[in-house]
PDB file of C-alpha atoms in Angstrom:
ATOM      1  CA  PRO H1201      -0.165   0.000   0.134  1.00 84.00           C
ATOM      2  CA  ALA H1202       1.146   3.532  -0.776  1.00 92.00           C
ATOM      3  CA  ASP H1203       0.731   4.775   2.680  1.00 96.00           C
ATOM      4  CA  VAL H1204       2.693   2.194   4.058  1.00 96.00           C
ATOM      5  CA  MET H1205       5.591   2.531   1.532  1.00 96.00           C
ATOM      6  CA  THR H1206       5.822   6.068   2.524  1.00 97.00           C
ATOM      7  CA  ALA H1207       5.865   5.230   6.188  1.00 96.00           C
ATOM      8  CA  VAL H1208       8.695   2.859   5.575  1.00 96.00           C
ATOM      9  CA  ALA H1209      10.793   5.636   3.365  1.00 96.00           C
ATOM     10  CA  ALA H1210      10.255   8.022   6.117  1.00 95.00           C
ATOM     11  CA  ARG H1211      11.803   5.087   8.672  1.00 95.00           C
ATOM     12  CA  ALA H1212      14.472   4.429   6.373  1.00 95.00           C
ATOM     13  CA  ALA H1213      15.577   7.935   6.250  1.00 95.00           C
ATOM     14  CA  GLU H1214      15.633   8.285   9.829  1.00 92.00           C
ATOM     15  CA  PRO H1215      19.770   7.947  10.114  1.00 93.00           C
ATOM     16  CA  PHE H1216      19.892  11.011   7.837  1.00 94.00           C
ATOM     17  CA  ASN H1217      18.023  13.045  10.292  1.00 93.00           C
ATOM     18  CA  LEU H1218      15.840  14.891   7.635  1.00 93.00           C
ATOM     19  CA  PRO H1219      13.633  17.591   8.870  1.00 91.00           C
ATOM     20  CA  PRO H1220       9.971  16.324   9.495  1.00 87.00           C
ATOM     21  CA  GLY H1221       7.875  16.872   6.738  1.00 94.00           C
ATOM     22  CA  ARG H1222      10.604  16.077   4.209  1.00 96.00           C
ATOM     23  CA  ILE H1223       9.308  12.808   3.194  1.00 97.00           C
ATOM     24  CA  PHE H1224       5.610  12.428   2.378  1.00 98.00           C
ATOM     25  CA  GLY H1225       3.502  10.562  -0.062  1.00 97.00           C
ATOM     26  CA  SER H1226       0.902  11.591  -2.851  1.00 96.00           C
ATOM     27  CA  GLY H1227      -1.734  10.323  -0.332  1.00 95.00           C
ATOM     28  CA  CYS H1228      -5.466  11.309  -1.510  1.00 96.00           C
ATOM     29  CA  VAL H1229      -4.417  14.083  -3.773  1.00 96.00           C
ATOM     30  CA  LEU H1230      -5.738  12.014  -6.608  1.00 94.00           C
ATOM     31  CA  ASP H1231      -8.864  10.844  -4.989  1.00 94.00           C
ATOM     32  CA  SER H1232      -9.858  14.262  -3.558  1.00 96.00           C
ATOM     33  CA  SER H1233      -9.571  15.524  -7.197  1.00 94.00           C
ATOM     34  CA  ARG H1234     -11.616  12.775  -8.682  1.00 93.00           C
ATOM     35  CA  LEU H1235     -14.326  13.373  -5.857  1.00 95.00           C
ATOM     36  CA  CYS H1236     -14.444  17.225  -6.842  1.00 95.00           C
ATOM     37  CA  SER H1237     -14.656  16.447 -10.432  1.00 94.00           C
ATOM     38  CA  LEU H1238     -17.790  14.271 -10.131  1.00 94.00           C
ATOM     39  CA  ILE H1239     -19.104  16.791  -7.619  1.00 96.00           C
ATOM     40  CA  ALA H1240     -18.546  19.555 -10.238  1.00 97.00           C
ATOM     41  CA  SER H1241     -20.044  17.594 -13.009  1.00 95.00           C
ATOM     42  CA  THR H1242     -23.170  16.884 -11.265  1.00 95.00           C
ATOM     43  CA  PHE H1243     -23.829  20.912 -10.398  1.00 95.00           C
ATOM     44  CA  ASP H1244     -22.406  21.522 -14.076  1.00 97.00           C
ATOM     45  CA  VAL H1245     -19.856  23.905 -12.628  1.00 97.00           C
ATOM     46  CA  ASP H1246     -16.322  24.152 -13.121  1.00 97.00           C
ATOM     47  CA  THR H1247     -13.761  21.741 -10.829  1.00 95.00           C
ATOM     48  CA  SER H1248     -12.087  24.902  -9.111  1.00 95.00           C
ATOM     49  CA  SER H1249     -15.377  26.160  -7.797  1.00 97.00           C
ATOM     50  CA  VAL H1250     -15.534  22.756  -5.351  1.00 97.00           C
ATOM     51  CA  ASN H1251     -13.225  22.787  -2.311  1.00 97.00           C
ATOM     52  CA  GLY H1252     -12.776  19.581  -0.270  1.00 97.00           C
ATOM     53  CA  PHE H1253     -10.749  16.821   0.938  1.00 97.00           C
ATOM     54  CA  VAL H1254     -10.752  13.060   0.763  1.00 97.00           C
ATOM     55  CA  ILE H1255      -8.420  11.844   3.608  1.00 98.00           C
ATOM     56  CA  GLY H1256      -7.147   8.637   5.392  1.00 97.00           C
ATOM     57  CA  GLU H1257      -5.905   5.767   3.405  1.00 96.00           C
ATOM     58  CA  HIS H1258      -5.337   6.042  -0.154  1.00 94.00           C
ATOM     59  CA  GLY H1259      -7.385   3.084  -0.779  1.00 86.00           C
ATOM     60  CA  ASP H1260     -10.833   1.440   0.200  1.00 91.00           C
ATOM     61  CA  SER H1261     -10.973   3.272   3.692  1.00 94.00           C
ATOM     62  CA  SER H1262     -10.466   6.738   2.848  1.00 96.00           C
ATOM     63  CA  VAL H1263     -12.760   9.374   3.993  1.00 97.00           C
ATOM     64  CA  PRO H1264     -14.554  11.983   2.185  1.00 97.00           C
ATOM     65  CA  VAL H1265     -15.175  14.767   4.561  1.00 98.00           C
ATOM     66  CA  TRP H1266     -18.628  15.661   3.696  1.00 97.00           C
ATOM     67  CA  SER H1267     -19.144  18.119   6.202  1.00 97.00           C
ATOM     68  CA  SER H1268     -16.504  20.694   4.532  1.00 96.00           C
ATOM     69  CA  ILE H1269     -17.073  20.254   1.078  1.00 97.00           C
ATOM     70  CA  SER H1270     -18.274  23.329  -0.764  1.00 98.00           C
ATOM     71  CA  VAL H1271     -19.434  24.357  -3.958  1.00 98.00           C
ATOM     72  CA  GLY H1272     -18.987  27.881  -4.646  1.00 97.00           C
ATOM     73  CA  GLY H1273     -18.466  28.800  -1.278  1.00 95.00           C
ATOM     74  CA  ALA H1274     -21.857  27.099  -0.065  1.00 97.00           C
ATOM     75  CA  LEU H1275     -21.492  23.929   1.969  1.00 97.00           C
ATOM     76  CA  LEU H1276     -22.498  20.890   0.198  1.00 97.00           C
ATOM     77  CA  ILE H1277     -24.496  19.106   3.241  1.00 96.00           C
ATOM     78  CA  PRO H1278     -25.963  21.362   5.710  1.00 93.00           C
ATOM     79  CA  PRO H1279     -24.442  21.432   9.333  1.00 92.00           C
ATOM     80  CA  GLY H1280     -25.723  18.750  11.085  1.00 90.00           C
ATOM     81  CA  GLY H1281     -26.850  16.673   7.890  1.00 94.00           C
ATOM     82  CA  GLN H1282     -25.747  13.666   6.458  1.00 94.00           C
ATOM     83  CA  PRO H1283     -24.284  12.354   2.861  1.00 95.00           C
ATOM     84  CA  SER H1284     -27.082  10.804   0.712  1.00 96.00           C
ATOM     85  CA  GLU H1285     -26.945   7.856  -0.964  1.00 96.00           C
ATOM     86  CA  ALA H1286     -25.871   9.499  -4.167  1.00 94.00           C
ATOM     87  CA  HIS H1287     -22.919  11.147  -2.280  1.00 96.00           C
ATOM     88  CA  ARG H1288     -21.841   7.783  -1.008  1.00 95.00           C
ATOM     89  CA  ALA H1289     -21.990   6.458  -4.618  1.00 95.00           C
ATOM     90  CA  MET H1290     -19.787   8.902  -5.737  1.00 94.00           C
ATOM     91  CA  HIS H1291     -17.168   8.374  -3.312  1.00 95.00           C
ATOM     92  CA  GLN H1292     -17.420   4.380  -4.123  1.00 93.00           C
ATOM     93  CA  ASP H1293     -16.873   5.608  -7.912  1.00 92.00           C
ATOM     94  CA  VAL H1294     -13.728   7.575  -6.407  1.00 91.00           C
ATOM     95  CA  VAL H1295     -12.492   4.357  -4.543  1.00 89.00           C
ATOM     96  CA  SER H1296     -13.139   1.947  -7.946  1.00 86.00           C
ATOM     97  CA  ALA H1297     -11.830   4.263 -10.305  1.00 74.00           C
ATOM     98  CA  GLY H1298      -8.159   2.859 -10.169  1.00 58.00           C
ATOM     99  CA  ALA H1299      -9.292  -0.594 -10.228  1.00 61.00           C
ATOM    100  CA  GLU H1300     -11.589   0.194 -13.497  1.00 64.00           C
ATOM    101  CA  VAL H1301      -8.602   2.163 -15.342  1.00 56.00           C
ATOM    102  CA  ILE H1302      -6.521  -1.046 -14.651  1.00 53.00           C
ATOM    103  CA  LYS H1303      -9.267  -3.399 -15.820  1.00 59.00           C
ATOM    104  CA  ARG H1304      -9.399  -1.306 -19.119  1.00 60.00           C
ATOM    105  CA  LYS H1305      -6.120  -0.632 -20.059  1.00 65.00           C
ATOM    106  CA  GLY H1306      -3.719  -2.901 -17.679  1.00 58.00           C
ATOM    107  CA  HIS H1307      -2.466   0.312 -15.749  1.00 53.00           C
ATOM    108  CA  THR H1308      -2.903   3.707 -14.427  1.00 64.00           C
ATOM    109  CA  ASN H1309      -0.616   6.701 -15.611  1.00 69.00           C
ATOM    110  CA  PHE H1310      -2.016   9.976 -16.487  1.00 72.00           C
ATOM    111  CA  ALA H1311      -4.198  10.538 -13.747  1.00 80.00           C
ATOM    112  CA  ILE H1312      -1.547  10.062 -10.879  1.00 83.00           C
ATOM    113  CA  GLY H1313       1.107  11.638 -12.762  1.00 91.00           C
ATOM    114  CA  MET H1314      -0.986  14.935 -13.209  1.00 92.00           C
ATOM    115  CA  SER H1315      -1.366  14.492  -9.230  1.00 94.00           C
ATOM    116  CA  VAL H1316       2.325  14.205  -8.450  1.00 95.00           C
ATOM    117  CA  ALA H1317       2.797  16.886 -11.284  1.00 96.00           C
ATOM    118  CA  ARG H1318       0.763  19.142  -8.855  1.00 97.00           C
ATOM    119  CA  ILE H1319       2.353  18.219  -5.881  1.00 98.00           C
ATOM    120  CA  THR H1320       5.709  19.057  -7.628  1.00 97.00           C
ATOM    121  CA  GLU H1321       4.605  22.442  -8.443  1.00 98.00           C
ATOM    122  CA  ALA H1322       3.749  23.247  -4.985  1.00 98.00           C
ATOM    123  CA  VAL H1323       7.216  22.156  -3.861  1.00 98.00           C
ATOM    124  CA  LEU H1324       9.142  23.706  -6.640  1.00 98.00           C
ATOM    125  CA  ASN H1325       7.279  27.146  -6.163  1.00 98.00           C
ATOM    126  CA  ASP H1326       7.269  26.807  -2.417  1.00 98.00           C
ATOM    127  CA  GLU H1327       3.325  27.673  -2.818  1.00 98.00           C
ATOM    128  CA  ARG H1328       2.463  26.643   0.705  1.00 97.00           C
ATOM    129  CA  SER H1329      -0.753  25.026  -0.979  1.00 97.00           C
ATOM    130  CA  PHE H1330      -2.856  22.841   1.109  1.00 97.00           C
ATOM    131  CA  LEU H1331      -2.761  19.456  -0.456  1.00 98.00           C
ATOM    132  CA  PRO H1332      -4.082  16.129   1.133  1.00 98.00           C
ATOM    133  CA  VAL H1333      -0.922  14.339   1.227  1.00 98.00           C
ATOM    134  CA  SER H1334       0.259  11.364   3.255  1.00 98.00           C
ATOM    135  CA  THR H1335       2.038  12.192   6.323  1.00 98.00           C
ATOM    136  CA  CYS H1336       2.534  10.819   9.848  1.00 97.00           C
ATOM    137  CA  VAL H1337      -0.588  11.367  11.866  1.00 97.00           C
ATOM    138  CA  ARG H1338       0.521   9.717  15.089  1.00 96.00           C
ATOM    139  CA  GLY H1339      -1.654  12.071  17.446  1.00 95.00           C
ATOM    140  CA  TYR H1340      -4.142  13.499  14.835  1.00 96.00           C
ATOM    141  CA  GLN H1341      -7.783  12.566  15.936  1.00 96.00           C
ATOM    142  CA  GLY H1342      -6.670  10.020  18.431  1.00 95.00           C
ATOM    143  CA  VAL H1343      -4.269   7.770  16.178  1.00 97.00           C
ATOM    144  CA  GLU H1344      -1.553   6.153  18.374  1.00 95.00           C
ATOM    145  CA  GLU H1345       0.390   4.492  15.797  1.00 95.00           C
ATOM    146  CA  ASP H1346       3.195   5.929  13.548  1.00 93.00           C
ATOM    147  CA  VAL H1347       0.948   5.804  10.187  1.00 96.00           C
ATOM    148  CA  PHE H1348       1.137   7.789   7.386  1.00 97.00           C
ATOM    149  CA  LEU H1349      -2.620   8.962   6.197  1.00 98.00           C
ATOM    150  CA  SER H1350      -3.581  11.634   4.223  1.00 98.00           C
ATOM    151  CA  VAL H1351      -4.756  14.816   5.660  1.00 98.00           C
ATOM    152  CA  PRO H1352      -4.554  18.596   4.346  1.00 98.00           C
ATOM    153  CA  CYS H1353      -1.196  19.686   4.334  1.00 98.00           C
ATOM    154  CA  CYS H1354       0.455  22.816   3.846  1.00 98.00           C
ATOM    155  CA  VAL H1355       3.136  21.813   1.107  1.00 98.00           C
ATOM    156  CA  GLY H1356       6.263  24.179   0.123  1.00 98.00           C
ATOM    157  CA  ALA H1357       9.912  23.750  -0.657  1.00 97.00           C
ATOM    158  CA  THR H1358      10.626  22.057   2.416  1.00 96.00           C
ATOM    159  CA  GLY H1359       7.753  19.509   2.173  1.00 98.00           C
ATOM    160  CA  VAL H1360       4.648  19.230   4.821  1.00 98.00           C
ATOM    161  CA  VAL H1361       5.244  22.694   6.318  1.00 97.00           C
ATOM    162  CA  ARG H1362       2.131  22.060   8.524  1.00 96.00           C
ATOM    163  CA  VAL H1363      -0.820  20.312   9.065  1.00 96.00           C
ATOM    164  CA  ILE H1364      -4.367  21.423   9.478  1.00 92.00           C
ATOM    165  CA  ASP H1365      -6.577  20.151  12.400  1.00 91.00           C
ATOM    166  CA  LEU H1366      -9.659  19.469  10.194  1.00 93.00           C
ATOM    167  CA  PHE H1367     -13.027  19.673  11.917  1.00 94.00           C
ATOM    168  CA  LEU H1368     -14.716  15.977  11.516  1.00 96.00           C
ATOM    169  CA  THR H1369     -17.878  14.964  12.466  1.00 96.00           C
ATOM    170  CA  GLU H1370     -18.104  11.996  14.861  1.00 96.00           C
ATOM    171  CA  GLU H1371     -18.718   9.588  11.870  1.00 96.00           C
ATOM    172  CA  GLU H1372     -16.029  11.042   9.842  1.00 97.00           C
ATOM    173  CA  ALA H1373     -13.412  11.143  12.847  1.00 97.00           C
ATOM    174  CA  ASP H1374     -14.775   7.482  13.732  1.00 97.00           C
ATOM    175  CA  ALA H1375     -13.809   6.639   9.896  1.00 97.00           C
ATOM    176  CA  PHE H1376     -10.535   8.136   9.978  1.00 98.00           C
ATOM    177  CA  ARG H1377      -9.333   6.040  12.922  1.00 97.00           C
ATOM    178  CA  LYS H1378     -10.533   3.253  11.382  1.00 97.00           C
ATOM    179  CA  SER H1379      -8.589   4.013   8.296  1.00 97.00           C
ATOM    180  CA  ALA H1380      -5.626   4.435  10.491  1.00 97.00           C
ATOM    181  CA  GLN H1381      -6.261   0.952  12.055  1.00 97.00           C
ATOM    182  CA  LYS H1382      -6.477  -0.846   8.761  1.00 96.00           C
ATOM    183  CA  VAL H1383      -3.261   0.570   7.410  1.00 96.00           C
ATOM    184  CA  TRP H1384      -1.381  -0.300  10.912  1.00 97.00           C
ATOM    185  CA  GLU H1385      -2.639  -3.618  10.395  1.00 95.00           C
ATOM    186  CA  CYS H1386      -0.728  -3.877   7.159  1.00 93.00           C
ATOM    187  CA  GLN H1387       2.328  -1.856   8.641  1.00 95.00           C
ATOM    188  CA  GLU H1388       2.575  -3.452  12.076  1.00 94.00           C
ATOM    189  CA  SER H1389       4.704  -6.708  11.050  1.00 92.00           C
ATOM    190  CA  LEU H1390       7.088  -4.505   9.357  1.00 92.00           C
ATOM    191  CA  TRP H1391       7.758  -2.450  12.226  1.00 93.00           C
ATOM    192  CA  LYS H1392       8.186  -5.315  14.689  1.00 91.00           C
ATOM    193  CA  ASP H1393      10.715  -6.920  12.353  1.00 89.00           C
ATOM    194  CA  TRP H1394      12.383  -3.873  11.673  1.00 90.00           C
ATOM    195  CA  PRO H1395      16.199  -4.009  12.281  1.00 83.00           C
ATOM    196  CA  SER H1396      17.413  -2.274  15.519  1.00 73.00           C
ATOM    197  CA  GLU H1397      20.475   0.058  15.562  1.00 58.00           C
ATOM    198  CA  ALA H1398      22.070  -2.688  17.625  1.00 44.00           C
ATOM    199  CA  SER H1399      21.697  -5.303  15.369  1.00 50.00           C
ATOM    200  CA  LYS H1400      23.250  -3.421  12.628  1.00 55.00           C
ATOM    201  CA  MET H1401      26.437  -2.974  14.437  1.00 43.00           C
TER     202      MET H1401
END
């Protein structure tokens, strides 16, 4: 999984004492872009008019933050409201999009390439743009392990500059923690088997 590989890269780089935030993953930049595009298509507006994030795992347990998605500055779902079946279907389309592309042409390249290009642009131009990239979320929303998940991050020349403490509904926060647990279940055995500094001597 992409988030686990990002965590592995960060841990492997520990002896080099890189600054915090220097290593991060593409995370849910593509997922968020796809969801915003679907919403924009539904409202027949330009994608730039839709703002929102998909957070958590880049995968099946990703979490669309419906409570803060807006179209033209207006919240998609009123405060206290719940996503409809149509909203949930949009997210499912996002989750299955990669597999569907692979099924049809054997690989994915253009969409993730565009997402990486967007991240690269933010780094090279020191934009300080907020993108849902994958970073260490220990302590975020009650996560206790060293897992890397997507959250809205300010991305610039030095990597992740800071992380937004995004407001989440109780349902969204619970889904985020479950996403973290799912990723940790994949990652835990790697951490247990990771060579200690003493074993390397």
